[in-house]
Amino acid sequence: MLDSIIQLDQQLLVYLHSFGSETWDPFWLYITKQLNWWPFFVILLFLLYKKLGWKQLGLLIVILALFFTFTDQMTNLVKNSVQRLRPLNEPAIEGMVRVLKNTQSFSFFSGHASNSMGAMVILFAVLRKYYKYAWIIFFFPLLFAYTRIYLALHYPGDILCGFIFGGLSGLFFFQIFKYLNKRFNLTDKQNKNAFN
């Protein structure tokens, strides 16, 4: 059963990866780096500040920092326990994928997927009260995680499991944010029902 799932995961990776071309390589190599998304993050911070103010935004940033620390440590723990080779290092599909970025770390599950999805779950839970189209932010983790398939750094299964772990972790840390927000009475009067 597990062998069948792994084989299907490999076949799906090879299929999705086959859509790549040298023309698009620089684009996907660029957007796979977190720092290159800084305009998106600046816009999010501005939107959050407008609705939350400095105190709540400060708490949210602390919660996000704790979330990233947690997911990074858990991702590394699972990767080093499972020790699944990345697609570009997997002998079974050698020659079927192009090597665009070398790395020797393990593949399961994707830290990019868990971090990006979980962070957007937290931010969406905050922003949805104020912005009708807040769901648009989920295009970030979808696009961001796809870069890992394009670059043959992760299998689709790595991405899916990363999304699930990150999403559930994001919900948990949002609950912590809500609790601390009420515990320290940081909610502005005009937003007193925002997180009820």
GROMACS .gro file of C-alpha atoms in nm:
model
  196
    1MET     CA    1   0.000   0.000   0.000
    2LEU     CA    2   0.269   0.248   0.105
    3ASP     CA    3   0.485   0.151  -0.193
    4SER     CA    4   0.191   0.221  -0.427
    5ILE     CA    5   0.137   0.565  -0.273
    6ILE     CA    6   0.508   0.648  -0.304
    7GLN     CA    7   0.514   0.534  -0.666
    8LEU     CA    8   0.204   0.738  -0.748
    9ASP     CA    9   0.359   1.039  -0.576
   10GLN     CA   10   0.673   1.000  -0.788
   11GLN     CA   11   0.473   0.965  -1.109
   12LEU     CA   12   0.268   1.276  -1.030
   13LEU     CA   13   0.585   1.472  -0.953
   14VAL     CA   14   0.744   1.370  -1.284
   15TYR     CA   15   0.425   1.465  -1.471
   16LEU     CA   16   0.388   1.808  -1.306
   17HIS     CA   17   0.760   1.877  -1.331
   18SER     CA   18   0.753   1.801  -1.704
   19PHE     CA   19   0.565   2.127  -1.771
   20GLY     CA   20   0.878   2.324  -1.680
   21SER     CA   21   1.100   2.493  -1.935
   22GLU     CA   22   1.426   2.687  -1.935
   23THR     CA   23   1.230   3.001  -2.020
   24TRP     CA   24   1.041   2.987  -1.690
   25ASP     CA   25   1.324   2.858  -1.470
   26PRO     CA   26   1.446   3.203  -1.354
   27PHE     CA   27   1.091   3.303  -1.254
   28TRP     CA   28   1.032   2.995  -1.036
   29LEU     CA   29   1.381   3.014  -0.887
   30TYR     CA   30   1.309   3.375  -0.792
   31ILE     CA   31   0.970   3.324  -0.628
   32THR     CA   32   1.076   3.016  -0.431
   33LYS     CA   33   1.281   3.246  -0.205
   34GLN     CA   34   1.081   3.385   0.087
   35LEU     CA   35   1.258   3.722   0.091
   36ASN     CA   36   1.150   3.795  -0.265
   37TRP     CA   37   0.789   3.808  -0.146
   38TRP     CA   38   0.856   4.115   0.071
   39PRO     CA   39   0.611   4.345  -0.118
   40PHE     CA   40   0.330   4.098  -0.043
   41PHE     CA   41   0.425   4.085   0.325
   42VAL     CA   42   0.447   4.466   0.349
   43ILE     CA   43   0.095   4.498   0.206
   44LEU     CA   44  -0.035   4.242   0.456
   45LEU     CA   45   0.130   4.424   0.746
   46PHE     CA   46  -0.024   4.753   0.633
   47LEU     CA   47  -0.373   4.601   0.607
   48LEU     CA   48  -0.333   4.441   0.950
   49TYR     CA   49  -0.208   4.762   1.110
   50LYS     CA   50  -0.503   4.958   0.971
   51LYS     CA   51  -0.749   4.727   1.146
   52LEU     CA   52  -0.560   4.608   1.454
   53GLY     CA   53  -0.334   4.890   1.568
   54TRP     CA   54   0.018   4.849   1.706
   55LYS     CA   55  -0.061   4.642   2.017
   56GLN     CA   56  -0.257   4.368   1.844
   57LEU     CA   57  -0.021   4.370   1.548
   58GLY     CA   58   0.273   4.331   1.786
   59LEU     CA   59   0.106   4.033   1.951
   60LEU     CA   60   0.027   3.883   1.611
   61ILE     CA   61   0.391   3.913   1.504
   62VAL     CA   62   0.502   3.735   1.824
   63ILE     CA   63   0.247   3.458   1.758
   64LEU     CA   64   0.371   3.421   1.400
   65ALA     CA   65   0.731   3.401   1.523
   66LEU     CA   66   0.633   3.125   1.767
   67PHE     CA   67   0.439   2.949   1.492
   68PHE     CA   68   0.738   2.954   1.253
   69THR     CA   69   0.969   2.826   1.527
   70PHE     CA   70   0.729   2.542   1.603
   71THR     CA   71   0.670   2.436   1.241
   72ASP     CA   72   1.040   2.461   1.152
   73GLN     CA   73   1.139   2.238   1.442
   74MET     CA   74   0.860   1.986   1.374
   75THR     CA   75   0.939   1.979   1.002
   76ASN     CA   76   1.307   1.911   1.070
   77LEU     CA   77   1.217   1.643   1.324
   78VAL     CA   78   0.992   1.462   1.075
   79LYS     CA   79   1.236   1.504   0.784
   80ASN     CA   80   1.525   1.358   0.981
   81SER     CA   81   1.306   1.074   1.109
   82VAL     CA   82   1.149   0.975   0.775
   83GLN     CA   83   1.459   1.055   0.565
   84ARG     CA   84   1.281   1.060   0.231
   85LEU     CA   85   1.512   1.169  -0.050
   86ARG     CA   86   1.414   1.474  -0.247
   87PRO     CA   87   1.298   1.406  -0.607
   88LEU     CA   88   1.619   1.546  -0.756
   89ASN     CA   89   1.821   1.301  -0.544
   90GLU     CA   90   1.595   0.996  -0.592
   91PRO     CA   91   1.762   0.720  -0.800
   92ALA     CA   92   1.423   0.577  -0.904
   93ILE     CA   93   1.343   0.889  -1.110
   94GLU     CA   94   1.697   0.994  -1.200
   95GLY     CA   95   1.701   1.152  -1.544
   96MET     CA   96   1.328   1.224  -1.534
   97VAL     CA   97   1.365   1.558  -1.358
   98ARG     CA   98   1.585   1.857  -1.422
   99VAL     CA   99   1.818   1.964  -1.141
  100LEU     CA  100   1.783   2.339  -1.096
  101LYS     CA  101   1.881   2.373  -0.731
  102ASN     CA  102   2.094   2.130  -0.533
  103THR     CA  103   2.025   2.037  -0.173
  104GLN     CA  104   2.100   1.729   0.035
  105SER     CA  105   1.833   1.774   0.303
  106PHE     CA  106   1.533   1.544   0.317
  107SER     CA  107   1.196   1.588   0.152
  108PHE     CA  108   0.905   1.484   0.377
  109PHE     CA  109   0.730   1.703   0.456
  110SER     CA  110   0.763   2.048   0.300
  111GLY     CA  111   0.855   2.329   0.536
  112HIS     CA  112   0.771   2.582   0.265
  113ALA     CA  113   0.420   2.437   0.244
  114SER     CA  114   0.362   2.414   0.620
  115ASN     CA  115   0.498   2.759   0.699
  116SER     CA  116   0.321   2.941   0.417
  117MET     CA  117  -0.016   2.769   0.463
  118GLY     CA  118  -0.015   2.797   0.841
  119ALA     CA  119   0.081   3.164   0.837
  120MET     CA  120  -0.195   3.241   0.586
  121VAL     CA  121  -0.448   3.049   0.798
  122ILE     CA  122  -0.359   3.270   1.095
  123LEU     CA  123  -0.372   3.590   0.890
  124PHE     CA  124  -0.692   3.490   0.712
  125ALA     CA  125  -0.859   3.419   1.046
  126VAL     CA  126  -0.776   3.778   1.144
  127LEU     CA  127  -0.841   3.953   0.812
  128ARG     CA  128  -1.168   3.781   0.716
  129LYS     CA  129  -1.356   3.996   0.969
  130TYR     CA  130  -1.249   4.308   0.785
  131TYR     CA  131  -1.192   4.220   0.420
  132LYS     CA  132  -1.442   4.037   0.200
  133TYR     CA  133  -1.173   3.901  -0.031
  134ALA     CA  134  -0.924   3.800   0.237
  135TRP     CA  135  -0.925   3.445   0.092
  136ILE     CA  136  -0.706   3.577  -0.192
  137ILE     CA  137  -0.402   3.544   0.035
  138PHE     CA  138  -0.419   3.166  -0.007
  139PHE     CA  139  -0.281   3.207  -0.359
  140PHE     CA  140   0.053   3.270  -0.188
  141PRO     CA  141   0.100   2.924  -0.031
  142LEU     CA  142  -0.036   2.751  -0.343
  143LEU     CA  143   0.205   2.931  -0.576
  144PHE     CA  144   0.490   2.924  -0.326
  145ALA     CA  145   0.457   2.549  -0.269
  146TYR     CA  146   0.427   2.476  -0.641
  147THR     CA  147   0.777   2.617  -0.688
  148ARG     CA  148   0.905   2.321  -0.486
  149ILE     CA  149   0.747   2.076  -0.732
  150TYR     CA  150   0.871   2.276  -1.030
  151LEU     CA  151   1.225   2.264  -0.891
  152ALA     CA  152   1.194   1.890  -0.806
  153LEU     CA  153   1.260   1.967  -0.440
  154HIS     CA  154   0.938   1.814  -0.308
  155TYR     CA  155   0.679   1.557  -0.409
  156PRO     CA  156   0.308   1.652  -0.421
  157GLY     CA  157   0.260   1.433  -0.111
  158ASP     CA  158   0.520   1.640   0.075
  159ILE     CA  159   0.327   1.954  -0.016
  160LEU     CA  160  -0.012   1.813   0.080
  161CYS     CA  161   0.110   1.689   0.419
  162GLY     CA  162   0.285   2.021   0.475
  163PHE     CA  163  -0.039   2.207   0.400
  164ILE     CA  164  -0.234   1.989   0.642
  165PHE     CA  165   0.021   2.017   0.923
  166GLY     CA  166   0.067   2.389   0.868
  167GLY     CA  167  -0.306   2.458   0.846
  168LEU     CA  168  -0.384   2.273   1.169
  169SER     CA  169  -0.090   2.439   1.345
  170GLY     CA  170  -0.208   2.777   1.218
  171LEU     CA  171  -0.554   2.721   1.366
  172PHE     CA  172  -0.395   2.629   1.699
  173PHE     CA  173  -0.176   2.939   1.709
  174PHE     CA  174  -0.467   3.160   1.609
  175GLN     CA  175  -0.652   3.032   1.917
  176ILE     CA  176  -0.352   3.137   2.126
  177PHE     CA  177  -0.365   3.480   1.963
  178LYS     CA  178  -0.735   3.512   2.044
  179TYR     CA  179  -0.683   3.404   2.404
  180LEU     CA  180  -0.393   3.645   2.467
  181ASN     CA  181  -0.573   3.925   2.286
  182LYS     CA  182  -0.864   3.895   2.530
  183ARG     CA  183  -0.644   3.813   2.831
  184PHE     CA  184  -0.451   4.138   2.797
  185ASN     CA  185  -0.750   4.335   2.665
  186LEU     CA  186  -0.566   4.449   2.352
  187THR     CA  187  -0.877   4.474   2.135
  188ASP     CA  188  -0.978   4.829   2.047
  189LYS     CA  189  -1.332   4.929   2.147
  190GLN     CA  190  -1.435   4.953   1.783
  191ASN     CA  191  -1.310   4.599   1.724
  192LYS     CA  192  -1.421   4.445   2.055
  193ASN     CA  193  -1.616   4.167   1.884
  194ALA     CA  194  -1.358   4.097   1.615
  195PHE     CA  195  -1.235   3.766   1.754
  196ASN     CA  196  -1.542   3.641   1.939
   0.00000   0.00000   0.00000
